[in-house]
Coordinates of C-alpha atoms and ligand atoms in Angstrom, one line a residue:
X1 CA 93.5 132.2 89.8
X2 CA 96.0 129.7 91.2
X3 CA 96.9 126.6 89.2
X4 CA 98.7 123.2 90.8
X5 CA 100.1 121.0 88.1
X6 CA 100.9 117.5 88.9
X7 CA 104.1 115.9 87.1
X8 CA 107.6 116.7 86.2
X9 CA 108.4 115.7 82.3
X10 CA 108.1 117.6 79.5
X11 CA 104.3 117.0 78.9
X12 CA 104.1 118.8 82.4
X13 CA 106.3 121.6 81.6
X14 CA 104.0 122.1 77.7
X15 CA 101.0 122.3 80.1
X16 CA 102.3 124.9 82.0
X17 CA 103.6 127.1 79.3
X18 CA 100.0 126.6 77.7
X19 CA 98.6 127.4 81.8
X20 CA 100.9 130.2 81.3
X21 CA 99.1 131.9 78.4
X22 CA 96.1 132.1 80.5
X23 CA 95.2 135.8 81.2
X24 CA 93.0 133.9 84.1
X25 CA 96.3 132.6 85.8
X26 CA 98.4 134.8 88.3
X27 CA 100.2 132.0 90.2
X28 CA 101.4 128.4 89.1
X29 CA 102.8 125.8 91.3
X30 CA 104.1 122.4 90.2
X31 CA 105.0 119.4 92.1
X32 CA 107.7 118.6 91.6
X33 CA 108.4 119.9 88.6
X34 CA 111.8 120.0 87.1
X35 CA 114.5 123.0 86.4
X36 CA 112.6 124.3 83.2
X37 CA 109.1 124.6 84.9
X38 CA 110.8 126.3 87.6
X39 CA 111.4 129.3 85.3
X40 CA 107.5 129.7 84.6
X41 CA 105.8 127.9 88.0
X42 CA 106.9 127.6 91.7
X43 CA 108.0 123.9 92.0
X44 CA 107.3 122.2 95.1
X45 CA 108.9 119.5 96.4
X46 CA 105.9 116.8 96.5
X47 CA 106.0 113.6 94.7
X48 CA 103.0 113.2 92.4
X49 CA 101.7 109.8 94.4
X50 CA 101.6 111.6 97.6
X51 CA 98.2 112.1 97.0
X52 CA 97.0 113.4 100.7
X53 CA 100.2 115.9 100.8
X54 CA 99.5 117.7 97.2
X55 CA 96.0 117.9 98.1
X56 CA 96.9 119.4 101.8
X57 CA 99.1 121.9 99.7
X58 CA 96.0 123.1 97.0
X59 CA 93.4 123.6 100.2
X60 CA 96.4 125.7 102.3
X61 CA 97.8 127.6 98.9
X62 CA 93.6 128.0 98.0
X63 CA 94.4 126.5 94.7
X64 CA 91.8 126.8 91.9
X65 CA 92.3 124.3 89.9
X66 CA 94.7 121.0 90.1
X67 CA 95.6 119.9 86.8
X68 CA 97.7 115.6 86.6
X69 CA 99.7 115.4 83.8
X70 CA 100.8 111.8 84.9
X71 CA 99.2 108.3 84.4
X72 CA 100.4 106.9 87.7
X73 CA 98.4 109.1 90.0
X74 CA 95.5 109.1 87.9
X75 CA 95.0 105.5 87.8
X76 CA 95.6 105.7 91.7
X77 CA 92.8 107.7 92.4
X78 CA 94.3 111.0 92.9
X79 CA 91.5 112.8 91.5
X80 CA 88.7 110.7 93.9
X81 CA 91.2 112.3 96.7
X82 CA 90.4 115.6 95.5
X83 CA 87.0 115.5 94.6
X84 CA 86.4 114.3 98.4
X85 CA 88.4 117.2 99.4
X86 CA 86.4 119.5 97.6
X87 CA 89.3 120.7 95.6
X88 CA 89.2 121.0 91.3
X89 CA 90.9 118.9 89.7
X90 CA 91.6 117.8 85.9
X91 CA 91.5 114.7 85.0
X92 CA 89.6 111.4 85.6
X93 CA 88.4 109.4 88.7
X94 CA 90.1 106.0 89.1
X95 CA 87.2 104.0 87.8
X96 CA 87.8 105.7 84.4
X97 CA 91.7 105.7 84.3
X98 CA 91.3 102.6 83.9
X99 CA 91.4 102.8 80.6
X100 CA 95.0 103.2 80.5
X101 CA 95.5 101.3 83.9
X102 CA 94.7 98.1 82.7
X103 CA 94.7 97.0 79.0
X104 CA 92.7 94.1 79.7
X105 CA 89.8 96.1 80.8
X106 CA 90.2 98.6 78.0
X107 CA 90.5 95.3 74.9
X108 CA 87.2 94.1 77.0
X109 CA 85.6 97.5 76.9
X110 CA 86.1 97.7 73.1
X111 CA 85.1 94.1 72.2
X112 CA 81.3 95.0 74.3
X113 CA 81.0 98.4 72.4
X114 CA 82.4 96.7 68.6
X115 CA 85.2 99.9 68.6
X116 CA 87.5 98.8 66.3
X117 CA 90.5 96.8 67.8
X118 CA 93.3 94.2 67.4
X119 CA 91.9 90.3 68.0
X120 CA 93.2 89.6 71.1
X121 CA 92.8 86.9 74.3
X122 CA 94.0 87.7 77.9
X123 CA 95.9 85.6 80.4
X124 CA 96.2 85.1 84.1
X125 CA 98.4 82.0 84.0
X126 CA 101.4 81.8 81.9
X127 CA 100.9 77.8 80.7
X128 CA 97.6 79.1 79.7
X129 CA 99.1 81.9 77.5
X130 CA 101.7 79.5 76.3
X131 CA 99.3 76.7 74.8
X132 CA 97.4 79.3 73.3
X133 CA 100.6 80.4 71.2
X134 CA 102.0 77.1 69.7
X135 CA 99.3 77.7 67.0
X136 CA 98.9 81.6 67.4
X137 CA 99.3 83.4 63.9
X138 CA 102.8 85.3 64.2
X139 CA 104.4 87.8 64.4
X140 CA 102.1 88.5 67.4
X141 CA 102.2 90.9 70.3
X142 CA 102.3 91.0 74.3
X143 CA 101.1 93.3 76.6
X144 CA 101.4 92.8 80.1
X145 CA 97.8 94.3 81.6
X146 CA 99.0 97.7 83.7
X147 CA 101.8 100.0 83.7
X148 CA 105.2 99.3 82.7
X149 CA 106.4 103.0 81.4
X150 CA 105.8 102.5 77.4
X151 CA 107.2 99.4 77.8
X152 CA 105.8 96.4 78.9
X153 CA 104.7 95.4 74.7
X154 CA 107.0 92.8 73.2
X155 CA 106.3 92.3 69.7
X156 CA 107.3 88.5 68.5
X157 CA 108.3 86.8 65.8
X158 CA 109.1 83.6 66.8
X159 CA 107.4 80.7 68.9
X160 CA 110.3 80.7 71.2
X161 CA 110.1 84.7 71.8
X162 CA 106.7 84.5 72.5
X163 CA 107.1 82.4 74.9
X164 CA 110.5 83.7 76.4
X165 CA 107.9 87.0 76.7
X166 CA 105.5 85.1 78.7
X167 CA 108.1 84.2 81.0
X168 CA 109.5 88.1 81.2
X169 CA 106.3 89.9 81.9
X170 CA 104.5 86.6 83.7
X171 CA 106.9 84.6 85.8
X172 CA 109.8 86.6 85.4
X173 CA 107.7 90.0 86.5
X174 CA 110.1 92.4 84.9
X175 CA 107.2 94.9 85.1
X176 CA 105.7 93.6 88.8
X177 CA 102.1 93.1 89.2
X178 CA 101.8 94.8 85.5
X179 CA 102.3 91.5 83.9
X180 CA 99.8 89.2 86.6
X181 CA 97.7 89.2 83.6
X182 CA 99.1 89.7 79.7
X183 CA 96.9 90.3 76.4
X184 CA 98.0 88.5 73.6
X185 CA 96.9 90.6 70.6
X186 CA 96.9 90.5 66.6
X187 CA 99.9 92.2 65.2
X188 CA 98.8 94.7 63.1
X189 CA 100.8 96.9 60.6
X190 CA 100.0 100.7 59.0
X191 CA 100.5 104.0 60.1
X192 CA 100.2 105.3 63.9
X193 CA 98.3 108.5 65.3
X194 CA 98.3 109.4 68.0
X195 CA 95.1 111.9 68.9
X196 CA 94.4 113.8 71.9
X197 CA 90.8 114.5 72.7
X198 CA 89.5 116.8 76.0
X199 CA 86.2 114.5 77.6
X200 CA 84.0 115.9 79.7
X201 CA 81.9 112.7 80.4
X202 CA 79.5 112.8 77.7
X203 CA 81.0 115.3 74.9
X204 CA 84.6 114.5 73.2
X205 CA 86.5 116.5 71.1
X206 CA 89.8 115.8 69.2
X207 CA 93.0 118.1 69.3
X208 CA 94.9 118.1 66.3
X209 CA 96.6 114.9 65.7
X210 CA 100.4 113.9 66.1
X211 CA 102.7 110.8 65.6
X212 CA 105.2 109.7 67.9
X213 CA 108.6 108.0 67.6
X214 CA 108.6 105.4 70.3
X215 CA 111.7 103.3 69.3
X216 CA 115.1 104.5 70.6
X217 CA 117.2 104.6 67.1
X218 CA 116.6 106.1 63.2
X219 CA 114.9 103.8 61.2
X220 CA 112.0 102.8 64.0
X221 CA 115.3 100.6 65.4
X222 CA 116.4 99.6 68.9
X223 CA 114.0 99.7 71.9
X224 CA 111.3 101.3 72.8
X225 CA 111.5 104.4 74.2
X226 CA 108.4 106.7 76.3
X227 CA 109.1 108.4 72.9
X228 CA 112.0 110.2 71.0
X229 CA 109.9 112.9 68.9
X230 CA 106.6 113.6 67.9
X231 CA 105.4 115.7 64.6
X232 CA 102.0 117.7 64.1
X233 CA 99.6 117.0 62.4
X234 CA 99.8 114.0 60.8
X235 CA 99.3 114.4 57.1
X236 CA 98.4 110.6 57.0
X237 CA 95.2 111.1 59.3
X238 CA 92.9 112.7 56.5
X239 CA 89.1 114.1 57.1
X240 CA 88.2 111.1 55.8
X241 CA 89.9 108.7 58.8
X242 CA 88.9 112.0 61.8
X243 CA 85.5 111.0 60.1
X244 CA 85.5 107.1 61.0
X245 CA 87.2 108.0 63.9
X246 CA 84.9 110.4 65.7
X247 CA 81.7 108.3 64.5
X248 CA 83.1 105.1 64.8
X249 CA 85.9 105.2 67.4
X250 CA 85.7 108.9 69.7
X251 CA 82.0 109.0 70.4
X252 CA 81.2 105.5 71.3
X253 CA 84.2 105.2 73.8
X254 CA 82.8 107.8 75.8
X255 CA 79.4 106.8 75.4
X256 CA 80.7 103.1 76.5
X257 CA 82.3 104.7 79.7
X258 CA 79.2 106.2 80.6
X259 CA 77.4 103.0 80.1
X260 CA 79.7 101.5 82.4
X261 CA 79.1 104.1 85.2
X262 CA 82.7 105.2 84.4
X263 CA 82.2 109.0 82.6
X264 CA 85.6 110.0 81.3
X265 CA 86.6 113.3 82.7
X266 CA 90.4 114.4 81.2
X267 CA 92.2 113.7 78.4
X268 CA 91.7 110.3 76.4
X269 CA 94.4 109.8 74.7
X270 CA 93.8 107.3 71.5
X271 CA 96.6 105.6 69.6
X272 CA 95.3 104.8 66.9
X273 CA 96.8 102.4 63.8
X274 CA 95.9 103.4 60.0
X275 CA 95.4 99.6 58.8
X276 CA 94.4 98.5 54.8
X277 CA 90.8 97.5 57.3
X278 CA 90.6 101.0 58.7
X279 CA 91.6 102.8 61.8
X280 CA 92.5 100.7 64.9
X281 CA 92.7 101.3 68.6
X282 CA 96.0 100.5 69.7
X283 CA 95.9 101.4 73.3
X284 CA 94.1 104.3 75.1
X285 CA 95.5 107.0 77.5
X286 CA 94.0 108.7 80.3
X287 CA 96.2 112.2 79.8
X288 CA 98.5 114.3 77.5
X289 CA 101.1 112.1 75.6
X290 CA 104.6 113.2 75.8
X291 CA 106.5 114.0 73.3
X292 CA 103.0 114.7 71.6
X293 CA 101.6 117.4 74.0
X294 CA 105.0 119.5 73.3
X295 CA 103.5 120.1 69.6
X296 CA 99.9 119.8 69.8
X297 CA 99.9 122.3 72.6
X298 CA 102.0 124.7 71.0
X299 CA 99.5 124.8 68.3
X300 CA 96.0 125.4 70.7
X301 CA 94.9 128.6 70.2
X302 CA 92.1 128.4 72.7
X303 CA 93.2 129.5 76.6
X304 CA 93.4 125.9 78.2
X305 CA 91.9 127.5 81.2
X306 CA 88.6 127.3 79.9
X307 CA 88.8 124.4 78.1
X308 CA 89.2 122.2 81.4
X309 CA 86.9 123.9 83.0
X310 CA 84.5 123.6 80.4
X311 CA 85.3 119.5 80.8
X312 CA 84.9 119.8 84.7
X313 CA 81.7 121.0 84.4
X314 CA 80.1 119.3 81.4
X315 CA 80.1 122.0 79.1
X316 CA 82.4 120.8 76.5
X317 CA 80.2 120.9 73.8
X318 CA 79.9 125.0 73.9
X319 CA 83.8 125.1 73.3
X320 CA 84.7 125.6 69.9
X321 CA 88.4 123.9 70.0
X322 CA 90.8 125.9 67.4
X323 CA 94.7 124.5 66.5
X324 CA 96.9 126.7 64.3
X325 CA 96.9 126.1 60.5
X326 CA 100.6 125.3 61.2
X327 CA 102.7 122.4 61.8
X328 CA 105.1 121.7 65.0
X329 CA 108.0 119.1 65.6
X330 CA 109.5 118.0 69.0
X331 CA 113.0 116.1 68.9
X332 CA 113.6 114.8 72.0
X333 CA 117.5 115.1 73.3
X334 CA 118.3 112.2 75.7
X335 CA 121.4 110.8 77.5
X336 CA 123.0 108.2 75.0
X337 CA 121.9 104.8 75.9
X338 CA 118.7 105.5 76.9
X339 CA 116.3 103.3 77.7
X340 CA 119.2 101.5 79.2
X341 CA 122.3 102.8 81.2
X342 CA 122.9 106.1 81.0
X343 CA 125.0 108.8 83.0
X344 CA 123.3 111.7 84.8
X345 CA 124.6 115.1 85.3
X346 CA 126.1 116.4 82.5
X347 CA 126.3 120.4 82.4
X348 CA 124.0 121.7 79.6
X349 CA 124.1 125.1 78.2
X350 CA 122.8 127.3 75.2
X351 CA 118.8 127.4 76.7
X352 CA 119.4 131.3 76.3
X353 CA 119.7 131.2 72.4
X354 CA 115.5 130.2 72.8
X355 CA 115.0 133.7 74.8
X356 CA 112.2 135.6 72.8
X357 CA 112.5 133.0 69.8
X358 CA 109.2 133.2 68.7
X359 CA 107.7 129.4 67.6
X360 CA 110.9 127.7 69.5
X361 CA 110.1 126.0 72.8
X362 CA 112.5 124.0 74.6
X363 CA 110.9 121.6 76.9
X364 CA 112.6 120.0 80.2
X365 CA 112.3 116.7 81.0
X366 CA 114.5 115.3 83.1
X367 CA 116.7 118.4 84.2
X368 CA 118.0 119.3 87.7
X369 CA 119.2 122.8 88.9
X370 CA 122.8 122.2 90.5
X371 CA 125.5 125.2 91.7
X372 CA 126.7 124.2 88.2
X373 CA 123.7 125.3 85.8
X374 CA 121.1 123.3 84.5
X375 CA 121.9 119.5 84.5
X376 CA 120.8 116.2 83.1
X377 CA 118.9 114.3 85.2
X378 CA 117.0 111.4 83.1
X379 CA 117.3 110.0 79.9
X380 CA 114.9 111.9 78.1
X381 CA 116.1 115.3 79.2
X382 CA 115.0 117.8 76.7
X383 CA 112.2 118.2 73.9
X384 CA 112.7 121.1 71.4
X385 CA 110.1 122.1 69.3
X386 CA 109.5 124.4 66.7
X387 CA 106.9 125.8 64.3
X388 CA 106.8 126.2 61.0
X389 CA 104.5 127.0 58.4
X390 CA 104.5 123.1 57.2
X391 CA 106.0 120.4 58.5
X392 CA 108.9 120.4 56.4
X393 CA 109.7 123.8 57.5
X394 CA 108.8 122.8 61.1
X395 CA 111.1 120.1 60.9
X396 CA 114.1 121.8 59.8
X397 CA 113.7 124.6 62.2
X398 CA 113.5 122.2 64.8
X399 CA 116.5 120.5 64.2
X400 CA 118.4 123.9 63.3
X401 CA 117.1 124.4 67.1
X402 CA 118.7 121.3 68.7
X403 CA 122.4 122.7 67.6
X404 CA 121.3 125.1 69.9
X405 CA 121.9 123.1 73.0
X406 CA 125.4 121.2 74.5
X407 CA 125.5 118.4 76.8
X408 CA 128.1 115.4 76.8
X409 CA 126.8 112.2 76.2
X410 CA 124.0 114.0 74.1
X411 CA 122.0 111.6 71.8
X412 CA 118.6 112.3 69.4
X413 CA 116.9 110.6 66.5
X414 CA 117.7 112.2 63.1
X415 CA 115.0 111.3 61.5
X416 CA 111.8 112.5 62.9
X417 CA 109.2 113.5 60.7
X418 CA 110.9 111.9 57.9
X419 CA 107.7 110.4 57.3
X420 CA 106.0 113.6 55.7
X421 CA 108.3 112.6 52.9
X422 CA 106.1 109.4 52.3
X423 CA 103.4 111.6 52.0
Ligands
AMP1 P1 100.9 100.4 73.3 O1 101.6 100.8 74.5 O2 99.8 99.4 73.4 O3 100.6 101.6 72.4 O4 102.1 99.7 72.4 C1 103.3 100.3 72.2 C2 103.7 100.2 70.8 O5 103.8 98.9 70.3 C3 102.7 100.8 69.8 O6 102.9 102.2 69.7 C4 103.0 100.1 68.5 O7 104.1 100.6 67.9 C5 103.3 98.7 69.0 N1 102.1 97.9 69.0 C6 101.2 97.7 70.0 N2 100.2 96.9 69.7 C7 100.5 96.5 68.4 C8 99.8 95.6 67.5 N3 98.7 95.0 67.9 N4 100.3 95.5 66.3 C9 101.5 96.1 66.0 N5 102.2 96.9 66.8 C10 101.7 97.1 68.0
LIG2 N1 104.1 109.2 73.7 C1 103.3 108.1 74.1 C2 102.8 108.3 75.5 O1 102.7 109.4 76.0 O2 102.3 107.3 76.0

């Protein structure tokens, strides 16, 4: 069969190498893909929100399945463009990206269906949202309502911050029509998960869980980031909390979407916080994270072929999802200064000590092939991941790996996973 996937990060490039496995597959295509996916798929030079133009491609190419890795299209309906089409996709219809499209809707969805949350309120006018916090408990958090890239949260701890967010994401609209309305939530503090479940509109089942770095420096310091490393599985999410979870938190989100007339097709995505009250939904996804599909994938041993197709066609419930009883950590390589300024460009070298390194996976991200080689062309521009038989062993291995690569102006967090020591 023929596969199209959508994207061009690192979570895309995962996907394929999982597509890859596939003894189902004998032709991948990815628009637009980036220098690494170009080594296992046929990159095509479509932009993921041309959504008439990719699906013109799958009916000409007689693509079998259409797989988005990105939020952007999903929220924008590419999948109701397909489904109209005819074509198979993965993923969900607009009316249940949502989820991640708009925090407002998804805090609303989980005070109606009592899934466990942050206290929040939402705004639409900015006086509003001020009054509201000259007597709101602080520290206390902002979210402007849609899409801002991982970063459209401000997390306050001062009257005047709070409001100098109000003006950033409300008047200021440093995130455009993201911030028209903001939710004002409880700050809450504890560990964070992130879990990956497939959905098939009524069944759910969780992937083996991961935790992200988001913030740019060591020590959880700087800004945020779309996320500098990721670790799996989180020895901090025990049976006991996947318990609560699926009874309390998985399950009834899907049922709630139904409810609504909204059945969740794709990967949700939950971010989840470990507070002293329980697990708490932090936000909701409507795909693959990324860093955290570059370990949880790694570890699937099911062919992901099936899986999705399973999920397309409401048959989740005969799969029996298996993960390696392994560990895996990603350490993302970026441009220094990322999220900020950062140069583009730089040469990079050393991808062929990874050739036939068994449990080693370098990921690209935002990499451009050039007369010159391989170049950067992002801030995150690489993820490398490796087994190991823990995740101590994963976590040295992987950042034994990342000595492995050169680029100038090379930057990465030293201290991911360090957590597992708190264990
Ligand atoms: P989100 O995009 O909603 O996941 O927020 C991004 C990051 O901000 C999360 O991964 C948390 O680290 C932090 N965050 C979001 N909401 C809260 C909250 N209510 N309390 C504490 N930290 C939060
Ligand atoms: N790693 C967080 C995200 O994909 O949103």
């Amino acid at each position: 069969m023929k596969v199209l996937i959508v994207g061009s990060g690192g979570r895309e490039h995962a996907i394929a190498a999982s597509v890859a496995k596939s003894s189902q597959v004998d032709k991948i295509y990815c628009a637009p893909g980036n220098a690494g996916i170009a080594q296992i798929a046929e990159c095509v030079d479509i932009t993921a929100m041309e959504f008439d133009r990719l699906a013109d491609f799958a009916e000409k190419k007689g693509i079998d399945l259409t797989i988005i890795g990105m939020d952007d299209p999903l929220v924008g309906g590419v999948v109701d463009v397909f489904e109209k089409r005819g074509l198979r996709v993965f993923g969900p219809r607009k009316n249940a990206a949502i989820i991640e499209g708009s925090k407002a809707f998804s805090k609303d969805l989980m005070k109606k269906y009592k899934i466990p949350t942050a206290a929040y309120e939402t705004f639409t006018d900015a006086d509003a949202a001020n009054a509201y916090l000259e007597t709101a408990k602080l520290p206390i958090v902002l979210k402007a309502d849609g899409l801002a890239l991982g970063k459209g949260v401000l997390i306050c701890h001062t009257r005047e911050e709070a409001k100098a967010g109000v003006k950033t994401l409300m008047l200021d609209k440093q995130f455009g029509d993201a911030g028209n309305e903001i939710v004002v939530e409880e700050f809450m503090t504890g560990r964070e998960v992130s879990v990956l479940c497939y959905c098939d509109g009524t069944h759910i089942k969780p992937m083996t869980s991961a935790q992200d770095h988001k913030r740019a420096k060591d020590g959880d310091q700087g800004l945020n980031t779309g996320g500098m490393g990721t670790f799996s599985p989180s020895p901090f999410y025990t049976e006991e909390i996947q318990n609560f979870c699926e009874a309390k938190i998985y399950q009834p989100t899907m049922d709630a979407m139904k409810a609504e007339g909204r059945d969740f097709v794709g990967i949700l995505f939950v971010g989840l916080m470990l507070t002293e009250d329980g697990p708490k939904v932090l936000e909701y996804n409507a795909r693959f994270g990324d860093p955290e599909a570059q370990v949880v994938l790694p570890r699937m041993k099911n062919d992901i072929i099936d899986v999705m197709n399973a999920c397309i066609d409401g048959k989740l419930d005969t799969v029996d999802l298996q993960f390696e009883d392994n560990a895996a950590v990603c350490v993302v390589l970026a441009s220094d200064g990322y999220p900020e300024h950062y140069e583009k460009g730089k040469v990079i070298t050393g991808f062929e000590n990874f050739d036939n390194k068994d449990g080693y996976y370098v990921f690209h991200a935002g990499t451009k092939l050039t007369d010159e080689g391989i170049v950067t062309n992002g801030g995150r521009v690489l993820g490398v991941t490796a087994k190991g038989t823990d995740l101590k062993e994963a976590r040295a291995n992987a950042y034994e790996a990342t000595k492995l690569i050169q680029f100038e102006n090379k930057y990465m967090r030293n201290d991911i996973g360090n957590a597992i020591n708190e264990v």
